[in-house]
mmCIF file of C-alpha atoms and ligand atoms in Angstrom:
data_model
loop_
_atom_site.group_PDB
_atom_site.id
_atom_site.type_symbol
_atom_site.label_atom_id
_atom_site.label_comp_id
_atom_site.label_asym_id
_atom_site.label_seq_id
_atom_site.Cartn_x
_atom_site.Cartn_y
_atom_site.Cartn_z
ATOM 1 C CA UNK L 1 -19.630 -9.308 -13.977
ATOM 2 C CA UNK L 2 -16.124 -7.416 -13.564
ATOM 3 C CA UNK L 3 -15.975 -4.322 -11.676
ATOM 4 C CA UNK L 4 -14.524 -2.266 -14.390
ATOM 5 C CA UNK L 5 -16.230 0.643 -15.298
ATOM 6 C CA UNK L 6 -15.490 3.770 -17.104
ATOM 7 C CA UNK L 7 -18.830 5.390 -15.169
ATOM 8 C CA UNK L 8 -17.422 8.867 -14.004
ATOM 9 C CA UNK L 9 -21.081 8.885 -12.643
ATOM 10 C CA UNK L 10 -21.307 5.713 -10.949
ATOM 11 C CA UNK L 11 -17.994 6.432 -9.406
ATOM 12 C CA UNK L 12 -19.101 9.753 -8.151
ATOM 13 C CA UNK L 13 -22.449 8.620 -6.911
ATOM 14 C CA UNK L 14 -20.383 5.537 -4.571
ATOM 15 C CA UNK L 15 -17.903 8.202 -3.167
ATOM 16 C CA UNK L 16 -20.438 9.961 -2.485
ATOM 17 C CA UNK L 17 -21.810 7.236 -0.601
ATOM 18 C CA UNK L 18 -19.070 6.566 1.706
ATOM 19 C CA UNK L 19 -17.919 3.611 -0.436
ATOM 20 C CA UNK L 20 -14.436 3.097 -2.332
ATOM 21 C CA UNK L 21 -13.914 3.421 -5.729
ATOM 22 C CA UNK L 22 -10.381 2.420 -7.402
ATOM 23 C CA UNK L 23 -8.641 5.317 -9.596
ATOM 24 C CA UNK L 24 -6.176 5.779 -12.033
ATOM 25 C CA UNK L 25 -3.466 8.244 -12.218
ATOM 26 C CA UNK L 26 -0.372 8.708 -14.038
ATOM 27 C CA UNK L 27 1.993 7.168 -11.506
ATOM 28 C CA UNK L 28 -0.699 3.543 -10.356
ATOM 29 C CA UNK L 29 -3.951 3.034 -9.615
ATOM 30 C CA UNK L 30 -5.216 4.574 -5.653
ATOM 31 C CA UNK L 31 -7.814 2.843 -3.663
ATOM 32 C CA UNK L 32 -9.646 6.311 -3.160
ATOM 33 C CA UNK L 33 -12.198 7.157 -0.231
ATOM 34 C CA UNK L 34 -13.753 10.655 0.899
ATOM 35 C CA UNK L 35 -11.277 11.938 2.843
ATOM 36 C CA UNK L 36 -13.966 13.295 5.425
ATOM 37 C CA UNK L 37 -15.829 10.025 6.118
ATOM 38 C CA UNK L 38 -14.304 7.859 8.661
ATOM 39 C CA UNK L 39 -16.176 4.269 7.495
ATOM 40 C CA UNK L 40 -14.609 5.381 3.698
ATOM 41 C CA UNK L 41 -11.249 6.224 5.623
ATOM 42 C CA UNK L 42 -11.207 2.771 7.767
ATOM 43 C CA UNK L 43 -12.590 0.452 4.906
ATOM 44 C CA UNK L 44 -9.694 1.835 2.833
ATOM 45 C CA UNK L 45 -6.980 0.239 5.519
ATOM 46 C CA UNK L 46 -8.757 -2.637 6.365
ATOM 47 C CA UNK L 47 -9.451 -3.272 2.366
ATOM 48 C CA UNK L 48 -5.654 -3.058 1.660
ATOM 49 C CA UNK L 49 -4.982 -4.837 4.981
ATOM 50 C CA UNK L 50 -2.584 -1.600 5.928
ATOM 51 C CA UNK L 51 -1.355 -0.983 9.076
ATOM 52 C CA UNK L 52 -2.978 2.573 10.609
ATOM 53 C CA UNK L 53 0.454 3.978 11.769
ATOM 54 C CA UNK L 54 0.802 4.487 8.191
ATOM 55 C CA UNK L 55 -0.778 7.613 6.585
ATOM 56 C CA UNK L 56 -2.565 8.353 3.171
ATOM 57 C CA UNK L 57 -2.207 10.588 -0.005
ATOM 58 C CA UNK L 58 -4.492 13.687 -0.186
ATOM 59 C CA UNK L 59 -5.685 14.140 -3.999
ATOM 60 C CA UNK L 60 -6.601 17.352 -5.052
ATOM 61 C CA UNK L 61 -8.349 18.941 -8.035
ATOM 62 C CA UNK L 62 -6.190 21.944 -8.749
ATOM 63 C CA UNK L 63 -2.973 23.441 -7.067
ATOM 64 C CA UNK L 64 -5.046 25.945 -5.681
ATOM 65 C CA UNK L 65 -7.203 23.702 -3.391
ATOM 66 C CA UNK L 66 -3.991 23.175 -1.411
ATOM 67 C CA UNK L 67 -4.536 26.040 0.890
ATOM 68 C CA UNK L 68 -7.732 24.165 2.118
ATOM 69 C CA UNK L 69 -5.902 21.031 3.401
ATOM 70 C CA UNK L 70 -2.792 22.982 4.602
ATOM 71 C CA UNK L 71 -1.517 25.628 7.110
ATOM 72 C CA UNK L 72 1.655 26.804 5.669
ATOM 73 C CA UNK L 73 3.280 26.961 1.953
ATOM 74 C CA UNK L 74 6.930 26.905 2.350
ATOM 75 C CA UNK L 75 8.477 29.144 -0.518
ATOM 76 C CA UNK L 76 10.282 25.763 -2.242
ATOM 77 C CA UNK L 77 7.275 24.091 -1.814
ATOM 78 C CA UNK L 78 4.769 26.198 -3.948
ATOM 79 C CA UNK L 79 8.282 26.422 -6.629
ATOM 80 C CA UNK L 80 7.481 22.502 -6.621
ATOM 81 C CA UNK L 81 4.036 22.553 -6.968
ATOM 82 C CA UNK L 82 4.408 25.439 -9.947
ATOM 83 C CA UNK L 83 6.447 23.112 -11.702
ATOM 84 C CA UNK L 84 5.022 19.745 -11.190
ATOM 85 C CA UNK L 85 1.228 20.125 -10.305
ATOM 86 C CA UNK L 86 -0.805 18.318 -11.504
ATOM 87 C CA UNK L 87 1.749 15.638 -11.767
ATOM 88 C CA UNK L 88 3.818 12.630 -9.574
ATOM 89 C CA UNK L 89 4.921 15.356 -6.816
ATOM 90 C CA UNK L 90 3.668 14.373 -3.193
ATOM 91 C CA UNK L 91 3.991 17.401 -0.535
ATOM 92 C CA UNK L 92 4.093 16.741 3.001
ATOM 93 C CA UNK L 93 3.154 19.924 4.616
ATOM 94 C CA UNK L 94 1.666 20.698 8.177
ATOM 95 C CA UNK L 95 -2.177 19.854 8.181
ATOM 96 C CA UNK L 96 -5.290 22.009 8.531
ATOM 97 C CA UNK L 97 -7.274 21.149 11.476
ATOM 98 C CA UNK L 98 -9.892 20.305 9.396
ATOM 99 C CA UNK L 99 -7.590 16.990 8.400
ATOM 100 C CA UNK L 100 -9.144 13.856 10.098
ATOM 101 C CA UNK L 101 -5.980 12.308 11.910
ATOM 102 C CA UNK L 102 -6.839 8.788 10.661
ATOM 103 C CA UNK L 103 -6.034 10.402 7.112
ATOM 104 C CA UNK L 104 -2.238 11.670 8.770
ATOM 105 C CA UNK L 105 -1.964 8.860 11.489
ATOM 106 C CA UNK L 106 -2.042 11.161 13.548
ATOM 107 C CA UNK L 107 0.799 13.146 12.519
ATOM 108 C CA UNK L 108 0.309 16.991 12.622
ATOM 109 C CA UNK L 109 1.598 16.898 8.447
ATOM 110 C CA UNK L 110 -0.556 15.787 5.605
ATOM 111 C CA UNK L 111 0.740 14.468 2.446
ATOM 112 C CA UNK L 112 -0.889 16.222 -0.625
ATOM 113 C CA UNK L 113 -1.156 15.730 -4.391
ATOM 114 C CA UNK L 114 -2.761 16.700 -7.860
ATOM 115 C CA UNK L 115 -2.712 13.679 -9.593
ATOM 116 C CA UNK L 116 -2.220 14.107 -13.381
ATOM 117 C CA UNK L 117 -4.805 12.288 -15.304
ATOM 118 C CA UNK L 118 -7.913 13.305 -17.078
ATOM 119 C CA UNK L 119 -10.397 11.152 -15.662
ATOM 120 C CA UNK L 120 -9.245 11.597 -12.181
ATOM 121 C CA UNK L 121 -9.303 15.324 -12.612
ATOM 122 C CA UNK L 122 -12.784 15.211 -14.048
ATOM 123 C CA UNK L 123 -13.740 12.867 -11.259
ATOM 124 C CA UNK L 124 -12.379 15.403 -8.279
ATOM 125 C CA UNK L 125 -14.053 18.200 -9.645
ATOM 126 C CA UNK L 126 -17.485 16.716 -9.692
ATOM 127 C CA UNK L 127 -16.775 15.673 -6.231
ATOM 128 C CA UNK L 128 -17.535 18.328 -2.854
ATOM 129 C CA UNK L 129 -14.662 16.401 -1.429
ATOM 130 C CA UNK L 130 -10.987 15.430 -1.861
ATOM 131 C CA UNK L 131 -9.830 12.257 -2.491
ATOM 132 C CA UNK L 132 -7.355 9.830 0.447
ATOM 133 C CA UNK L 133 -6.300 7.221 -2.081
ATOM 134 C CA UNK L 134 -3.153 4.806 -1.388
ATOM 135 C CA UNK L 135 -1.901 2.852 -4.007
ATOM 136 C CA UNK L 136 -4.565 0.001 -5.098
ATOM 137 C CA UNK L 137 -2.970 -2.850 -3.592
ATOM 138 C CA UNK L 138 -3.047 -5.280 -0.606
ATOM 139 C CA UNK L 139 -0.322 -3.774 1.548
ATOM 140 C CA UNK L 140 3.152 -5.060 0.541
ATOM 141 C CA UNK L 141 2.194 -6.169 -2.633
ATOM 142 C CA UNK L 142 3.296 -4.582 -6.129
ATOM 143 C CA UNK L 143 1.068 -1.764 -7.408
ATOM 144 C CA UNK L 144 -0.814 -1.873 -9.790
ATOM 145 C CA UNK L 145 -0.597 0.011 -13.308
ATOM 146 C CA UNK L 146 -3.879 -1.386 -14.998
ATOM 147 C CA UNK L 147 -7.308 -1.373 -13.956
ATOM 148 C CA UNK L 148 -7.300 -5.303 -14.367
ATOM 149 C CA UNK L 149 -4.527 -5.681 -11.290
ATOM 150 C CA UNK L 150 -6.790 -3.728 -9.293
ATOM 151 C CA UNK L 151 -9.575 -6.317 -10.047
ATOM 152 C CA UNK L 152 -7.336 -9.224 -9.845
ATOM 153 C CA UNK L 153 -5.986 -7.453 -5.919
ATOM 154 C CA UNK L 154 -10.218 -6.406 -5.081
ATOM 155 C CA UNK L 155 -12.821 -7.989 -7.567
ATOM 156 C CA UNK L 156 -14.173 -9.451 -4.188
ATOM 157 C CA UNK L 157 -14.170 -6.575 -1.734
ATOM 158 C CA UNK L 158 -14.583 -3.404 -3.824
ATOM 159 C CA UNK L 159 -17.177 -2.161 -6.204
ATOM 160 C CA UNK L 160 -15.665 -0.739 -8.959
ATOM 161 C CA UNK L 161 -12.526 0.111 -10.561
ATOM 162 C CA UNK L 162 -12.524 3.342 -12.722
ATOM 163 C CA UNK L 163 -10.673 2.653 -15.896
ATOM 164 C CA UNK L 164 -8.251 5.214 -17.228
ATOM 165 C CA UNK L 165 -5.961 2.998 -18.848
ATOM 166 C CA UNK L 166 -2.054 2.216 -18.294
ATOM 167 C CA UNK L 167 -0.507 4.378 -16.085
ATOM 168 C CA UNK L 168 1.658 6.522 -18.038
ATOM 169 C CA UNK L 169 4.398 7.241 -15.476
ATOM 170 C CA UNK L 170 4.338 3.475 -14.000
ATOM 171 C CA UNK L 171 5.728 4.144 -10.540
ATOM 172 C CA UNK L 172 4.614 6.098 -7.305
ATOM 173 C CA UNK L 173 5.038 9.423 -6.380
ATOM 174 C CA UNK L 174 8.222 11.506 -5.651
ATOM 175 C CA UNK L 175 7.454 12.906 -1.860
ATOM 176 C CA UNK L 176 9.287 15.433 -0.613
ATOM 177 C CA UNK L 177 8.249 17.393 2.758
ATOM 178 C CA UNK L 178 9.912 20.359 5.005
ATOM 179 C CA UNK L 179 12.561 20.229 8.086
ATOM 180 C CA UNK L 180 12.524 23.792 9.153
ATOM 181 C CA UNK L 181 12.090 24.897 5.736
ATOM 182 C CA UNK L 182 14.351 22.795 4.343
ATOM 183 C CA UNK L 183 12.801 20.191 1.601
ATOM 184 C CA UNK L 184 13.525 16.583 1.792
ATOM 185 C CA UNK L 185 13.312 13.566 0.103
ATOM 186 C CA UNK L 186 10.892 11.205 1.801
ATOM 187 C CA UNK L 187 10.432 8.901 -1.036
ATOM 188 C CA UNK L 188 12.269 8.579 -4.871
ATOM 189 C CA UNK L 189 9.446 8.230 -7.159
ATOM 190 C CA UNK L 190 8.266 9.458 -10.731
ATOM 191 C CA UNK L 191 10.101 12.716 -10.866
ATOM 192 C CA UNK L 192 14.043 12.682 -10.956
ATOM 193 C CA UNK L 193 16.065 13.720 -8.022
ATOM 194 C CA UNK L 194 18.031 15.592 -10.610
ATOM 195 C CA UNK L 195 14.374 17.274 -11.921
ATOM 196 C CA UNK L 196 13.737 18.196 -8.875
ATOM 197 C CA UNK L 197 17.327 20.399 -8.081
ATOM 198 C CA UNK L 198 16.558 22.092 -11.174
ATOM 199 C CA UNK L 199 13.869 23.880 -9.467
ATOM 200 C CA UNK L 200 14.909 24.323 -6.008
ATOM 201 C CA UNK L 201 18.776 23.603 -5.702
ATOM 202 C CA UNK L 202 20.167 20.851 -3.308
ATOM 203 C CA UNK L 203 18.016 18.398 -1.264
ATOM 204 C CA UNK L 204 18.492 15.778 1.576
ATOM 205 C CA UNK L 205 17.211 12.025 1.316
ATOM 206 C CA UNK L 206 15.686 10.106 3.968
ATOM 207 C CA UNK L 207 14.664 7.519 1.347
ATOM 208 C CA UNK L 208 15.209 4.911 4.328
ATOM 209 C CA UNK L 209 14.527 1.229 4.346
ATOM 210 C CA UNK L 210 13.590 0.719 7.973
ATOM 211 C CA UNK L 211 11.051 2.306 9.027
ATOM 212 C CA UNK L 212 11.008 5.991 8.776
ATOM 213 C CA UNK L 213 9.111 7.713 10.978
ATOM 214 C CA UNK L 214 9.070 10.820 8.567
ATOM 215 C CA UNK L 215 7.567 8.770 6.044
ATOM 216 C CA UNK L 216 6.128 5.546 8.117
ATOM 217 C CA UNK L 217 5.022 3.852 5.031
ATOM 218 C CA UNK L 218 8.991 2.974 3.980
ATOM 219 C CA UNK L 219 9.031 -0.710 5.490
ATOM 220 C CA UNK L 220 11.852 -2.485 3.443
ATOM 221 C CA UNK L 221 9.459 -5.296 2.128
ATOM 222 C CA UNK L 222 7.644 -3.076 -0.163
ATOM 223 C CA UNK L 223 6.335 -3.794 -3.493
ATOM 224 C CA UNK L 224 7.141 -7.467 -3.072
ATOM 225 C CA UNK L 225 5.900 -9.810 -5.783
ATOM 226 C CA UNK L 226 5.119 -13.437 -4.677
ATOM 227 C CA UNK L 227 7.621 -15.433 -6.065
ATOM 228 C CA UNK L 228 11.152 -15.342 -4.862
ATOM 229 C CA UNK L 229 12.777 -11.956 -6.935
ATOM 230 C CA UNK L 230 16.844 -11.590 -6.977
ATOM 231 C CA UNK L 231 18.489 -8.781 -8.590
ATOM 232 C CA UNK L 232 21.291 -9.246 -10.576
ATOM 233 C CA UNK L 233 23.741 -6.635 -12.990
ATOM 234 C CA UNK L 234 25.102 -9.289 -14.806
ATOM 235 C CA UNK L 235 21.896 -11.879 -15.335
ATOM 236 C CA UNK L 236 24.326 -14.270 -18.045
ATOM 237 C CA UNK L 237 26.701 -15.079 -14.948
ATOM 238 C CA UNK L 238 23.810 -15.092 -12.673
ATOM 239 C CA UNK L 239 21.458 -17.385 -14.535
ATOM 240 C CA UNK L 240 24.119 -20.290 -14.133
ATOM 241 C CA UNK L 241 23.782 -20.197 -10.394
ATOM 242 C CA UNK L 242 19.854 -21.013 -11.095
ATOM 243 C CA UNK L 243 20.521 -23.705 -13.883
ATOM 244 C CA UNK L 244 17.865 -25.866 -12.894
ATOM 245 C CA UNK L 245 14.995 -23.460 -11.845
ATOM 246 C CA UNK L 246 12.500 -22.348 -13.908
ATOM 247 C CA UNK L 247 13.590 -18.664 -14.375
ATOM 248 C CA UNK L 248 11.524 -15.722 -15.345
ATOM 249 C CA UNK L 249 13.992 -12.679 -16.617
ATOM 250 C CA UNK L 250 13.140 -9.006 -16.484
ATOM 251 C CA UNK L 251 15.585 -7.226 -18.279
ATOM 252 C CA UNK L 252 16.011 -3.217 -18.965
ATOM 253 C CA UNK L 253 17.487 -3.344 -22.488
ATOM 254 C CA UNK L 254 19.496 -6.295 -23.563
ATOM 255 C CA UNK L 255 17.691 -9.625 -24.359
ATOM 256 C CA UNK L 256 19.231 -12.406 -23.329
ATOM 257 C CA UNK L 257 19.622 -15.768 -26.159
ATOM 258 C CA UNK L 258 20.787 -19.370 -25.861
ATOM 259 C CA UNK L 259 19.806 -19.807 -22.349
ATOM 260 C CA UNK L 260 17.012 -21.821 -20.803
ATOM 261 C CA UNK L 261 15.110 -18.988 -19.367
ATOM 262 C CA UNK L 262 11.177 -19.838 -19.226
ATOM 263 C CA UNK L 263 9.706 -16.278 -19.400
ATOM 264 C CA UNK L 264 11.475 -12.783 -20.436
ATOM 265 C CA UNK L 265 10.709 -9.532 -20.272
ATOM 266 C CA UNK L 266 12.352 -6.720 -22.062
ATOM 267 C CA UNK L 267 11.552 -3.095 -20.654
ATOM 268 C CA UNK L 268 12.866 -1.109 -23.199
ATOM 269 C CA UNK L 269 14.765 -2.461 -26.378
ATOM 270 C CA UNK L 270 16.144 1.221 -26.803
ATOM 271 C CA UNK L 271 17.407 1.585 -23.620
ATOM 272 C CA UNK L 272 14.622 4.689 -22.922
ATOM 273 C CA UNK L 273 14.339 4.490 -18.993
ATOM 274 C CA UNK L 274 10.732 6.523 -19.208
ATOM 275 C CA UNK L 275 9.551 3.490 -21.293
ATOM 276 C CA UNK L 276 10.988 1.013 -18.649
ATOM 277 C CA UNK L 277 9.828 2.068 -15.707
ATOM 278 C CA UNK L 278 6.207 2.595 -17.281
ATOM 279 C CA UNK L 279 6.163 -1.167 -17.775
ATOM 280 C CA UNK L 280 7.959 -2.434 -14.399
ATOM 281 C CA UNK L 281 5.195 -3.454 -12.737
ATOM 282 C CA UNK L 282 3.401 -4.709 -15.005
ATOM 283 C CA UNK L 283 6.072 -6.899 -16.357
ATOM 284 C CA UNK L 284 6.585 -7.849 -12.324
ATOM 285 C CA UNK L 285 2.707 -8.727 -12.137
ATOM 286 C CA UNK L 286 3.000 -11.016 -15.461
ATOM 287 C CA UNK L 287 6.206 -12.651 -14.488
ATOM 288 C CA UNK L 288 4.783 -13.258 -10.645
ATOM 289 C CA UNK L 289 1.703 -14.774 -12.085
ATOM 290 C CA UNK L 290 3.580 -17.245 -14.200
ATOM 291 C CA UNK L 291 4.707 -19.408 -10.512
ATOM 292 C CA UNK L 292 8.113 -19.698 -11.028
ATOM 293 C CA UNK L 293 10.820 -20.802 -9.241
ATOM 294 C CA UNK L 294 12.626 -16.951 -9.580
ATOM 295 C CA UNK L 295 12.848 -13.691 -10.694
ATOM 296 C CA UNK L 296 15.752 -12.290 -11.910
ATOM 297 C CA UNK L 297 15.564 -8.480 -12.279
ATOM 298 C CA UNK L 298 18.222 -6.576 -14.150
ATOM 299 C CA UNK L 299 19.581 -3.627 -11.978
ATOM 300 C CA UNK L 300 18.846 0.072 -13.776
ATOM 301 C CA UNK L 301 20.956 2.240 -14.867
ATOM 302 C CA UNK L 302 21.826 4.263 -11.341
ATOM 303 C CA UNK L 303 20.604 7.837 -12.612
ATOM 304 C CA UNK L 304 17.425 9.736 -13.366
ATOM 305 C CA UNK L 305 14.376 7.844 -13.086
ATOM 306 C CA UNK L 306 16.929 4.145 -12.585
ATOM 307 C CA UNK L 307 17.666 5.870 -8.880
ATOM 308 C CA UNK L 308 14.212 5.600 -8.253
ATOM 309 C CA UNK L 309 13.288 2.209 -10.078
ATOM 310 C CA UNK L 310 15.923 0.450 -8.230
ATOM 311 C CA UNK L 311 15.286 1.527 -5.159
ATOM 312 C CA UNK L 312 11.508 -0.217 -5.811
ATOM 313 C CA UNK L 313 13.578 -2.929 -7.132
ATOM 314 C CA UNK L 314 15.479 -3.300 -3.900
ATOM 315 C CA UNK L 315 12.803 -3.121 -2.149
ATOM 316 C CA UNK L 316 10.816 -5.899 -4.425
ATOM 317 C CA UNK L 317 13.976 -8.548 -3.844
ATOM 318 C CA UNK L 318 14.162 -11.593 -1.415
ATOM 319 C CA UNK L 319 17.720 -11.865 -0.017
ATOM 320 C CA UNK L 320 18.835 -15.267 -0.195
HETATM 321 O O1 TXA G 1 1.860 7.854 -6.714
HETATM 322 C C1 TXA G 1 1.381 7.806 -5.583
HETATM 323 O O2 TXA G 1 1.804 8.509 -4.651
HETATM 324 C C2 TXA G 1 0.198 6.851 -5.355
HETATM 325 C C3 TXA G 1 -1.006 7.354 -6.150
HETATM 326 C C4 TXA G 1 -2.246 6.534 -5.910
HETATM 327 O O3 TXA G 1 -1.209 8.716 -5.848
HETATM 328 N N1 TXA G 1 -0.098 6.716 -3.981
HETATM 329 C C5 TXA G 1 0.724 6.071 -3.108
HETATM 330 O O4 TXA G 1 0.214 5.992 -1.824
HETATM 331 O O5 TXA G 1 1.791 5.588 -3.419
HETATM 332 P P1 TXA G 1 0.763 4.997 -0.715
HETATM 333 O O6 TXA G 1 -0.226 5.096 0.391
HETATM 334 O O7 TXA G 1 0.990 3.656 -1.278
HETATM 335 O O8 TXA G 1 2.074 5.665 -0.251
HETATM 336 C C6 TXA G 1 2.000 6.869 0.466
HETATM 337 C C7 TXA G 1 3.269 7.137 1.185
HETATM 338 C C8 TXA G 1 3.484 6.215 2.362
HETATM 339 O O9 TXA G 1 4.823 5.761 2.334
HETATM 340 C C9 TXA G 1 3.230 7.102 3.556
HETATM 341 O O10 TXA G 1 3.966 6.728 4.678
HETATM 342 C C10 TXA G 1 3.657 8.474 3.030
HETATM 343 O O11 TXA G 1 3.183 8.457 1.718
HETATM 344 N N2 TXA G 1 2.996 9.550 3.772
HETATM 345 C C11 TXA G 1 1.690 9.845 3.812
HETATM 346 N N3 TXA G 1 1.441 10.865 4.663
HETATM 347 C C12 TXA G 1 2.625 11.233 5.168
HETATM 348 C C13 TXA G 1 3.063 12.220 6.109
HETATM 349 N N4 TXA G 1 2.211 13.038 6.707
HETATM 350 N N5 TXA G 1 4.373 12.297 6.379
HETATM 351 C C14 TXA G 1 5.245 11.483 5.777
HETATM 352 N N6 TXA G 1 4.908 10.505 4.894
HETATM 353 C C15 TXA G 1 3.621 10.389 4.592
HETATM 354 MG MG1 MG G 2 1.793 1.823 -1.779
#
């Protein structure tokens, strides 16, 4: 039997228990423990085979609950959480004693979050407890954006995945945290760099590829599918350097004819970059599954939501 379920109950009475359950929000699915118990805690990074210099995402029922986990509100950061809560905002703010360290690494900030999705929601508030929940996959992998990845990642080693469907948004959180006041970009994500001046005016990025140790979690192999992924803004030229491979194509708009390509995916036929990055993942997890010889991944649009999809994309690629 799978380990699908849409059991609010069951998935409340395992948490409960110490044990994981997988979740779904609107950017991918978490691998979510109690954020108080240190078996739930440890089975989460040995599950996902994550390193424990590398901390986890606080989920939270309601914008209010964020005084409990944290010590001090910068002014731009409740103007961020006004705007944005619940939604794909991460805040990294300076931790609550109450914080286990294994949740932070050890770090004296905690990255928070109210996810936005109605199962998850319902599932916090029938919960005494918040929720630590990376995304659902073995580390280094590609997240997942369906309850099914999840199973295909866990089916062996967790007990259930709670089904809520596609994930809307499609890619992780946007986290931003505080250098003396000042916010920062830690990690592109789901909301635009350009929606996020709107609210508070001009921002830094630290978006690094080495290791950050703001954000520790930033290694440059990230979100790596299994077979060997090039990216390409011009995939007619480049599909002639791979003549005789067996190609899979993931394109943003523009299908591609009269070429021998084995497997393509179009993200969007319109062009509509909220529709494209909803299905990136997925489209990675279909193509990867296929065994080919390559991926070639079209290059976004550099703007908006694009900024943040190529960066994933970068991050997904093999140099060669
Ligand atoms: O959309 C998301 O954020 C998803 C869903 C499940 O909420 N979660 C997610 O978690 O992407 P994860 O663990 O895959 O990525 C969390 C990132 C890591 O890069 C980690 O280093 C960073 O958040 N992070 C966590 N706590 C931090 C802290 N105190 N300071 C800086 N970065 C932190
Ligand atoms: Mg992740």
């Amino acid at each position: 039997m799978g380990i699908i379920s849409k059991d609010i109950k069951k998935a409340v009475a395992l948490l409960q228990n110490e044990e994981l359950v997988a979740i779904p929000t609107e950017t991918v699915y978490g691998l979510a423990g109690n954020i108080y118990s240190e078996k739930a805690i440890k089975a989460i990074f040995n599950t996902k085979q994550r390193p424990f210099f590398n901390p986890l995402i606080v989920h939270i029922q309601s914008p209010e609950y964020l005084a409990t986990i944290v010590s001090h509100i910068p002014k731009k950061a409740q103007q961020l959480a006004n705007a944005f809560w619940p939604g794909p905002l991460t805040l990294v703010l300076p931790k609550k004693d109450t914080i286990p360290d294994v949740i932070t690494a050890g770090k004296n900030t905690v990255a928070v979050r109210v996810p936005n999705h109605p199962i998850t929601l319902e599932l916090l508030k029938q919960l005494p407890f918040p929720l630590a929940a990376p995304s659902a996959n073995p580390f280094n992998r590609i997240s997942p954006t369906t309850a099914q990845h999840v199973e295909n990642y866990f089916r062996d080693t967790i007990q259930m995945v709670l089904e809520g469907g596609a994930c809307k948004n499609g890619i992780e959180s946007t986290i931003i945290g505080f250098e003396n006041n000042d916010p920062i970009i830690y990690r592109l994500g789901s909301i635009s760099v350009e929606d996020i001046k709107a609210v508070i005016g001009e921002i830094a990025i630290k978006n690094k590829k080495e290791i950050n140790p703001d954000a520790p979690g930033m290694l440059e192999k990230h979100y790596a599918p299994s077979t060997l992924t090039v990216l390409s803004s011009n995939i007619v030229k480049d599909l002639e350097k791979y003549r005789n491979k067996r190609i899979g194509v993931l394109s943003f708009k523009n299908r591609i004819d009269n070429i021998a390509i084995k497997h393509q995916i179009v993200l969007s036929e319109t062009g509509d970059m909220t529709e494209a990055t909803s299905k990136l993942y997925d489209a990675l997890h279909q193509l990867d599954s296929l065994h080919l010889d390559i991926i070639i991944a079209e290059i976004f649009p550099d703007y908006g939501l694009g900024t943040s999809v190529n960066d994933r994309l970068q991050r997904a690629a093999h140099t060669i």
